[in-house]
PDB file of C-alpha atoms in Angstrom:
ATOM      1  CA  GLY A   1      15.489  11.420  -7.978  1.00 82.00           C
ATOM      2  CA  ASN A   2      12.688   9.076  -6.978  1.00 87.00           C
ATOM      3  CA  SER A   3       9.769  10.364  -4.890  1.00 91.00           C
ATOM      4  CA  VAL A   4       6.103   9.721  -4.142  1.00 95.00           C
ATOM      5  CA  THR A   5       3.488  12.338  -3.514  1.00 95.00           C
ATOM      6  CA  GLN A   6       0.301  11.361  -1.764  1.00 94.00           C
ATOM      7  CA  MET A   7      -3.014  13.120  -1.237  1.00 84.00           C
ATOM      8  CA  GLU A   8      -2.991  14.741   2.180  1.00 83.00           C
ATOM      9  CA  GLY A   9      -5.407  13.655   4.801  1.00 83.00           C
ATOM     10  CA  PRO A  10      -7.062  13.039   7.017  1.00 94.00           C
ATOM     11  CA  VAL A  11      -9.982  11.601   5.052  1.00 96.00           C
ATOM     12  CA  THR A  12     -13.287  10.856   6.727  1.00 97.00           C
ATOM     13  CA  LEU A  13     -15.973   8.896   4.927  1.00 97.00           C
ATOM     14  CA  SER A  14     -19.273   7.308   5.807  1.00 97.00           C
ATOM     15  CA  GLU A  15     -19.573   3.544   5.538  1.00 97.00           C
ATOM     16  CA  GLU A  16     -20.214   2.333   1.977  1.00 97.00           C
ATOM     17  CA  ALA A  17     -18.884   5.518   0.412  1.00 97.00           C
ATOM     18  CA  PHE A  18     -16.461   5.443  -2.547  1.00 97.00           C
ATOM     19  CA  LEU A  19     -12.778   5.962  -1.701  1.00 97.00           C
ATOM     20  CA  THR A  20     -10.025   7.458  -3.805  1.00 97.00           C
ATOM     21  CA  ILE A  21      -6.555   8.261  -2.442  1.00 97.00           C
ATOM     22  CA  ASN A  22      -4.335   9.929  -5.009  1.00 97.00           C
ATOM     23  CA  CYS A  23      -0.715   9.008  -5.510  1.00 97.00           C
ATOM     24  CA  THR A  24       1.730  10.330  -8.101  1.00 97.00           C
ATOM     25  CA  TYR A  25       5.370   9.455  -8.475  1.00 96.00           C
ATOM     26  CA  THR A  26       8.637  10.618 -10.004  1.00 94.00           C
ATOM     27  CA  ALA A  27      11.061   7.885 -10.991  1.00 91.00           C
ATOM     28  CA  THR A  28      13.804   6.975 -13.369  1.00 84.00           C
ATOM     29  CA  GLY A  29      13.324   3.754 -15.275  1.00 83.00           C
ATOM     30  CA  TYR A  30      10.512   1.414 -14.571  1.00 85.00           C
ATOM     31  CA  PRO A  31       9.625   1.264 -10.830  1.00 91.00           C
ATOM     32  CA  SER A  32       7.349  -1.121  -9.085  1.00 91.00           C
ATOM     33  CA  LEU A  33       4.435   0.541  -7.210  1.00 93.00           C
ATOM     34  CA  PHE A  34       2.856  -0.447  -3.902  1.00 94.00           C
ATOM     35  CA  TRP A  35       0.165   0.441  -1.473  1.00 96.00           C
ATOM     36  CA  TYR A  36       0.788  -0.359   2.197  1.00 96.00           C
ATOM     37  CA  VAL A  37      -1.713  -0.095   5.011  1.00 96.00           C
ATOM     38  CA  GLN A  38      -1.052   0.472   8.675  1.00 93.00           C
ATOM     39  CA  TYR A  39      -3.894  -0.364  11.098  1.00 91.00           C
ATOM     40  CA  PRO A  40      -3.807   1.284  14.480  1.00 85.00           C
ATOM     41  CA  GLY A  41      -1.121  -0.229  16.702  1.00 80.00           C
ATOM     42  CA  GLU A  42       0.153  -2.540  13.956  1.00 84.00           C
ATOM     43  CA  GLY A  43       3.058  -2.618  11.459  1.00 85.00           C
ATOM     44  CA  LEU A  44       2.828  -1.823   7.739  1.00 92.00           C
ATOM     45  CA  GLN A  45       1.216  -4.506   5.563  1.00 92.00           C
ATOM     46  CA  LEU A  46       1.344  -4.774   1.844  1.00 92.00           C
ATOM     47  CA  LEU A  47      -2.114  -4.127   0.416  1.00 96.00           C
ATOM     48  CA  LEU A  48      -1.435  -4.409  -3.305  1.00 95.00           C
ATOM     49  CA  LYS A  49       1.237  -3.900  -5.900  1.00 93.00           C
ATOM     50  CA  ALA A  50       1.857  -3.437  -9.644  1.00 93.00           C
ATOM     51  CA  THR A  51       5.164  -4.046 -11.350  1.00 89.00           C
ATOM     52  CA  LYS A  52       4.611  -2.650 -14.830  1.00 90.00           C
ATOM     53  CA  ALA A  53       2.595  -0.068 -16.721  1.00 92.00           C
ATOM     54  CA  ASP A  54      -1.131  -0.785 -17.017  1.00 94.00           C
ATOM     55  CA  ASP A  55      -1.013  -3.488 -14.363  1.00 95.00           C
ATOM     56  CA  LYS A  56      -3.823  -3.351 -11.919  1.00 97.00           C
ATOM     57  CA  GLY A  57      -3.204  -4.481  -8.329  1.00 96.00           C
ATOM     58  CA  SER A  58      -6.160  -5.572  -6.280  1.00 97.00           C
ATOM     59  CA  ASN A  59      -6.833  -6.942  -2.779  1.00 97.00           C
ATOM     60  CA  LYS A  60      -9.715  -6.879  -0.283  1.00 95.00           C
ATOM     61  CA  GLY A  61     -11.814  -4.742  -2.610  1.00 97.00           C
ATOM     62  CA  PHE A  62      -9.093  -2.171  -3.128  1.00 98.00           C
ATOM     63  CA  GLU A  63      -7.683  -1.521  -6.599  1.00 98.00           C
ATOM     64  CA  ALA A  64      -4.973   0.645  -8.145  1.00 98.00           C
ATOM     65  CA  THR A  65      -3.752   0.871 -11.727  1.00 98.00           C
ATOM     66  CA  TYR A  66      -0.184   1.684 -12.743  1.00 97.00           C
ATOM     67  CA  ARG A  67      -0.509   4.638 -15.150  1.00 96.00           C
ATOM     68  CA  LYS A  68       2.796   5.468 -16.709  1.00 94.00           C
ATOM     69  CA  GLU A  69       1.423   8.329 -18.879  1.00 94.00           C
ATOM     70  CA  THR A  70       0.191  10.210 -15.801  1.00 95.00           C
ATOM     71  CA  THR A  71       2.765   8.803 -13.366  1.00 96.00           C
ATOM     72  CA  SER A  72      -0.034   7.831 -11.019  1.00 97.00           C
ATOM     73  CA  PHE A  73      -1.185   4.880  -8.847  1.00 97.00           C
ATOM     74  CA  HIS A  74      -4.457   6.022  -7.253  1.00 98.00           C
ATOM     75  CA  LEU A  75      -6.000   3.750  -4.679  1.00 98.00           C
ATOM     76  CA  GLU A  76      -9.785   3.105  -4.970  1.00 98.00           C
ATOM     77  CA  LYS A  77     -12.458   1.129  -3.188  1.00 98.00           C
ATOM     78  CA  GLY A  78     -16.067   1.071  -4.184  1.00 97.00           C
ATOM     79  CA  SER A  79     -17.601   0.722  -0.681  1.00 96.00           C
ATOM     80  CA  VAL A  80     -15.544   1.306   2.436  1.00 97.00           C
ATOM     81  CA  GLN A  81     -16.136  -0.322   5.772  1.00 97.00           C
ATOM     82  CA  VAL A  82     -15.353   0.836   9.309  1.00 97.00           C
ATOM     83  CA  SER A  83     -12.641  -1.829   9.398  1.00 96.00           C
ATOM     84  CA  ASP A  84     -10.801   0.001   6.566  1.00 97.00           C
ATOM     85  CA  SER A  85      -9.933   2.825   8.947  1.00 97.00           C
ATOM     86  CA  ALA A  86      -6.108   3.013   8.825  1.00 96.00           C
ATOM     87  CA  VAL A  87      -3.199   4.931   7.373  1.00 95.00           C
ATOM     88  CA  TYR A  88      -2.436   4.151   3.711  1.00 97.00           C
ATOM     89  CA  PHE A  89       1.027   4.611   2.205  1.00 96.00           C
ATOM     90  CA  CYS A  90       1.931   4.727  -1.491  1.00 97.00           C
ATOM     91  CA  ALA A  91       5.462   3.500  -2.256  1.00 94.00           C
ATOM     92  CA  LEU A  92       7.765   2.766  -5.126  1.00 92.00           C
ATOM     93  CA  SER A  93      10.887   0.796  -5.644  1.00 89.00           C
ATOM     94  CA  ASP A  94      13.361   0.430  -8.471  1.00 81.00           C
ATOM     95  CA  ASN A  95      12.926  -2.775 -10.343  1.00 71.00           C
ATOM     96  CA  ALA A  96      15.755  -4.443  -8.461  1.00 73.00           C
ATOM     97  CA  GLY A  97      14.253  -3.645  -5.049  1.00 73.00           C
ATOM     98  CA  ASN A  98      17.355  -1.671  -3.961  1.00 75.00           C
ATOM     99  CA  GLN A  99      15.514   1.239  -2.418  1.00 79.00           C
ATOM    100  CA  PHE A 100      11.929   1.988  -1.489  1.00 86.00           C
ATOM    101  CA  TYR A 101      10.388   5.448  -1.319  1.00 91.00           C
ATOM    102  CA  PHE A 102       7.215   6.040   0.667  1.00 93.00           C
ATOM    103  CA  GLY A 103       4.643   8.808   0.619  1.00 94.00           C
ATOM    104  CA  THR A 104       3.688  10.601   3.817  1.00 94.00           C
ATOM    105  CA  GLY A 105       0.601   8.512   4.321  1.00 95.00           C
ATOM    106  CA  THR A 106      -3.105   9.309   4.209  1.00 96.00           C
ATOM    107  CA  SER A 107      -5.184   8.682   7.335  1.00 95.00           C
ATOM    108  CA  LEU A 108      -8.659   7.242   6.570  1.00 97.00           C
ATOM    109  CA  THR A 109     -11.479   7.158   9.096  1.00 97.00           C
ATOM    110  CA  VAL A 110     -14.720   5.437   8.177  1.00 97.00           C
ATOM    111  CA  ILE A 111     -17.718   6.261  10.292  1.00 97.00           C
ATOM    112  CA  PRO A 112     -20.806   4.041  10.586  1.00 95.00           C
TER     113      PRO A 112
ATOM    114  CA  ASP B   1       6.936 -18.596  10.275  1.00 54.00           C
ATOM    115  CA  THR B   2       6.225 -15.885  12.770  1.00 75.00           C
ATOM    116  CA  GLY B   3       6.929 -12.863  10.548  1.00 90.00           C
ATOM    117  CA  VAL B   4       9.505 -10.137  11.095  1.00 94.00           C
ATOM    118  CA  SER B   5      10.236  -9.434  14.776  1.00 95.00           C
ATOM    119  CA  GLN B   6      11.944  -6.491  16.402  1.00 96.00           C
ATOM    120  CA  ASN B   7      13.267  -5.951  19.889  1.00 96.00           C
ATOM    121  CA  PRO B   8      12.854  -4.032  21.988  1.00 97.00           C
ATOM    122  CA  ARG B   9       9.450  -2.612  21.118  1.00 95.00           C
ATOM    123  CA  HIS B  10      10.068   0.525  23.107  1.00 96.00           C
ATOM    124  CA  LYS B  11      13.327   2.159  24.286  1.00 97.00           C
ATOM    125  CA  ILE B  12      13.724   5.316  26.368  1.00 98.00           C
ATOM    126  CA  THR B  13      17.254   6.631  26.673  1.00 98.00           C
ATOM    127  CA  LYS B  14      19.056   9.740  27.791  1.00 97.00           C
ATOM    128  CA  ARG B  15      20.790  11.946  25.306  1.00 97.00           C
ATOM    129  CA  GLY B  16      24.336  10.818  24.697  1.00 97.00           C
ATOM    130  CA  GLN B  17      23.737   7.098  25.430  1.00 98.00           C
ATOM    131  CA  ASN B  18      24.191   4.357  22.892  1.00 98.00           C
ATOM    132  CA  VAL B  19      21.281   2.125  21.912  1.00 98.00           C
ATOM    133  CA  THR B  20      21.051  -1.095  19.850  1.00 98.00           C
ATOM    134  CA  PHE B  21      17.981  -2.572  18.191  1.00 98.00           C
ATOM    135  CA  ARG B  22      17.587  -6.045  16.804  1.00 98.00           C
ATOM    136  CA  CYS B  23      15.596  -7.329  13.812  1.00 98.00           C
ATOM    137  CA  ASP B  24      14.857 -10.988  13.038  1.00 97.00           C
ATOM    138  CA  PRO B  25      13.649 -11.345   9.443  1.00 95.00           C
ATOM    139  CA  ILE B  26      11.509 -14.045   7.932  1.00 93.00           C
ATOM    140  CA  SER B  27      13.837 -16.976   7.761  1.00 90.00           C
ATOM    141  CA  GLU B  28      14.025 -17.474   3.941  1.00 86.00           C
ATOM    142  CA  HIS B  29      14.339 -13.764   3.124  1.00 90.00           C
ATOM    143  CA  ASN B  30      17.742 -12.696   1.962  1.00 90.00           C
ATOM    144  CA  ARG B  31      17.136  -8.990   2.041  1.00 92.00           C
ATOM    145  CA  LEU B  32      16.717  -6.847   5.124  1.00 94.00           C
ATOM    146  CA  TYR B  33      15.898  -3.145   5.251  1.00 94.00           C
ATOM    147  CA  TRP B  34      15.979  -0.526   8.000  1.00 96.00           C
ATOM    148  CA  TYR B  35      13.698   2.562   7.959  1.00 96.00           C
ATOM    149  CA  ARG B  36      13.009   5.434  10.272  1.00 96.00           C
ATOM    150  CA  GLN B  37       9.497   6.814  10.650  1.00 94.00           C
ATOM    151  CA  THR B  38       8.589  10.006  12.445  1.00 92.00           C
ATOM    152  CA  LEU B  39       5.024  11.111  13.347  1.00 87.00           C
ATOM    153  CA  GLY B  40       2.977  12.006  10.283  1.00 84.00           C
ATOM    154  CA  GLN B  41       5.602  10.809   7.859  1.00 88.00           C
ATOM    155  CA  GLY B  42       6.170   7.782   5.781  1.00 91.00           C
ATOM    156  CA  PRO B  43       9.089   5.452   6.400  1.00 93.00           C
ATOM    157  CA  GLU B  44      12.453   6.848   5.303  1.00 93.00           C
ATOM    158  CA  PHE B  45      14.985   4.374   3.966  1.00 91.00           C
ATOM    159  CA  LEU B  46      18.198   4.027   5.993  1.00 94.00           C
ATOM    160  CA  THR B  47      20.040   0.967   4.701  1.00 94.00           C
ATOM    161  CA  TYR B  48      19.639  -2.531   3.403  1.00 91.00           C
ATOM    162  CA  PHE B  49      21.434  -5.870   3.344  1.00 93.00           C
ATOM    163  CA  GLN B  50      21.504  -8.634   0.867  1.00 91.00           C
ATOM    164  CA  ASN B  51      22.555 -11.648   2.919  1.00 91.00           C
ATOM    165  CA  GLU B  52      25.399 -10.299   5.046  1.00 92.00           C
ATOM    166  CA  ALA B  53      26.472  -7.540   2.663  1.00 92.00           C
ATOM    167  CA  GLN B  54      25.324  -3.968   3.300  1.00 91.00           C
ATOM    168  CA  LEU B  55      24.566  -2.741  -0.236  1.00 89.00           C
ATOM    169  CA  GLU B  56      22.932   0.626   0.139  1.00 85.00           C
ATOM    170  CA  LYS B  57      23.106   3.385   2.772  1.00 87.00           C
ATOM    171  CA  SER B  58      21.057   6.573   2.767  1.00 87.00           C
ATOM    172  CA  ARG B  59      22.705   9.869   3.430  1.00 83.00           C
ATOM    173  CA  LEU B  60      20.300  10.058   6.391  1.00 77.00           C
ATOM    174  CA  LEU B  61      22.509   7.448   8.036  1.00 82.00           C
ATOM    175  CA  SER B  62      25.000   9.608   9.867  1.00 87.00           C
ATOM    176  CA  ASP B  63      28.272   8.201  11.196  1.00 92.00           C
ATOM    177  CA  ARG B  64      26.615   7.731  14.571  1.00 95.00           C
ATOM    178  CA  PHE B  65      24.476   4.977  12.985  1.00 95.00           C
ATOM    179  CA  SER B  66      25.835   1.556  12.186  1.00 95.00           C
ATOM    180  CA  ALA B  67      24.066  -1.574  11.046  1.00 96.00           C
ATOM    181  CA  GLU B  68      25.291  -5.176  10.824  1.00 95.00           C
ATOM    182  CA  ARG B  69      23.911  -8.433   9.678  1.00 96.00           C
ATOM    183  CA  PRO B  70      26.339 -11.130  10.698  1.00 90.00           C
ATOM    184  CA  LYS B  71      25.866 -14.436   8.884  1.00 86.00           C
ATOM    185  CA  GLY B  72      23.011 -12.967   6.898  1.00 84.00           C
ATOM    186  CA  SER B  73      20.429 -13.727   9.543  1.00 90.00           C
ATOM    187  CA  PHE B  74      19.355 -11.189  12.177  1.00 96.00           C
ATOM    188  CA  SER B  75      20.471  -7.540  11.999  1.00 97.00           C
ATOM    189  CA  THR B  76      21.340  -4.934  14.557  1.00 97.00           C
ATOM    190  CA  LEU B  77      21.090  -1.151  14.293  1.00 97.00           C
ATOM    191  CA  GLU B  78      23.218   0.854  16.720  1.00 97.00           C
ATOM    192  CA  ILE B  79      22.940   4.528  17.389  1.00 97.00           C
ATOM    193  CA  GLN B  80      25.839   6.064  19.255  1.00 97.00           C
ATOM    194  CA  ARG B  81      25.652   9.284  21.257  1.00 97.00           C
ATOM    195  CA  THR B  82      21.922   9.590  20.792  1.00 97.00           C
ATOM    196  CA  GLU B  83      20.340  13.000  20.212  1.00 96.00           C
ATOM    197  CA  GLN B  84      16.779  14.127  20.732  1.00 96.00           C
ATOM    198  CA  GLY B  85      16.299  14.239  16.962  1.00 95.00           C
ATOM    199  CA  ASP B  86      16.838  10.471  16.874  1.00 96.00           C
ATOM    200  CA  SER B  87      13.496   9.964  18.533  1.00 97.00           C
ATOM    201  CA  ALA B  88      11.455   8.024  16.004  1.00 96.00           C
ATOM    202  CA  MET B  89      10.044   4.612  15.137  1.00 95.00           C
ATOM    203  CA  TYR B  90      12.707   2.355  13.645  1.00 97.00           C
ATOM    204  CA  LEU B  91      11.261  -0.188  11.250  1.00 96.00           C
ATOM    205  CA  CYS B  92      12.756  -3.332   9.820  1.00 96.00           C
ATOM    206  CA  ALA B  93      11.511  -5.180   6.762  1.00 95.00           C
ATOM    207  CA  SER B  94      12.591  -8.250   4.860  1.00 93.00           C
ATOM    208  CA  SER B  95      12.095  -9.545   1.372  1.00 89.00           C
ATOM    209  CA  TYR B  96      13.308 -12.105  -1.157  1.00 83.00           C
ATOM    210  CA  ARG B  97      13.681 -11.966  -4.899  1.00 70.00           C
ATOM    211  CA  GLN B  98      11.209 -14.677  -5.693  1.00 63.00           C
ATOM    212  CA  GLY B  99       8.580 -12.606  -3.965  1.00 59.00           C
ATOM    213  CA  GLY B 100       9.220  -9.693  -6.242  1.00 63.00           C
ATOM    214  CA  TYR B 101      10.951  -7.871  -3.371  1.00 71.00           C
ATOM    215  CA  GLU B 102       7.683  -7.401  -1.648  1.00 81.00           C
ATOM    216  CA  GLN B 103       8.558  -6.166   1.812  1.00 88.00           C
ATOM    217  CA  TYR B 104       7.245  -7.589   5.088  1.00 90.00           C
ATOM    218  CA  PHE B 105       7.533  -5.172   7.999  1.00 93.00           C
ATOM    219  CA  GLY B 106       8.118  -5.750  11.608  1.00 94.00           C
ATOM    220  CA  PRO B 107       6.207  -3.889  14.348  1.00 92.00           C
ATOM    221  CA  GLY B 108       8.990  -1.399  14.912  1.00 95.00           C
ATOM    222  CA  THR B 109      11.048  -0.125  17.825  1.00 96.00           C
ATOM    223  CA  ARG B 110       9.928   3.204  19.250  1.00 96.00           C
ATOM    224  CA  LEU B 111      12.912   5.225  20.500  1.00 98.00           C
ATOM    225  CA  THR B 112      12.480   8.167  22.822  1.00 98.00           C
ATOM    226  CA  VAL B 113      15.551  10.192  23.594  1.00 98.00           C
ATOM    227  CA  THR B 114      15.154  12.455  26.677  1.00 97.00           C
TER     228      THR B 114
END
């Protein structure tokens, strides 16, 4: 079956540090991959996505590359800010968008 | 366009009572999804609609849960004979094919069963 495994948190970084949050997946066929972010007190927002192997999704300085050979979609940012403090969810869907599977989320706190 | 809205935002009920939640999707979105999220976990898929048709249901959706989407617009999720284990955040999301099925989430309804 389909599933997503995310790096456990919480993660605490100093401002301007490099961020990596690991995500690996198990899926049949060719899923689409997503990172969602949930800021305190708010709903989930799409951060970035990739729909096929070797695609790189990027937004707000965050990047993730769809690696089929390692079944991974790790989230990276070169220099985090305090405003990036949130919970990050990796997710996948089948290519028809019939079902979505989310990881357990990784809480990130950035300290000044 | 005001995004996906959900009502109520919070609901406290006693065990055994029935509750109903409403979701209003983004107007041009033809797909609507329901999820349940408990503390420290990611959203768990419950069911989804394409227009008014309910196309997928998770095995998590027991027979006490029912969802409808009359006329393919808003949707309701009803839980009958609530149990303490039903306490969770219930999330709604909508999407459309031209958007690559990218999902837009509402703020959720937090249910507490006492």
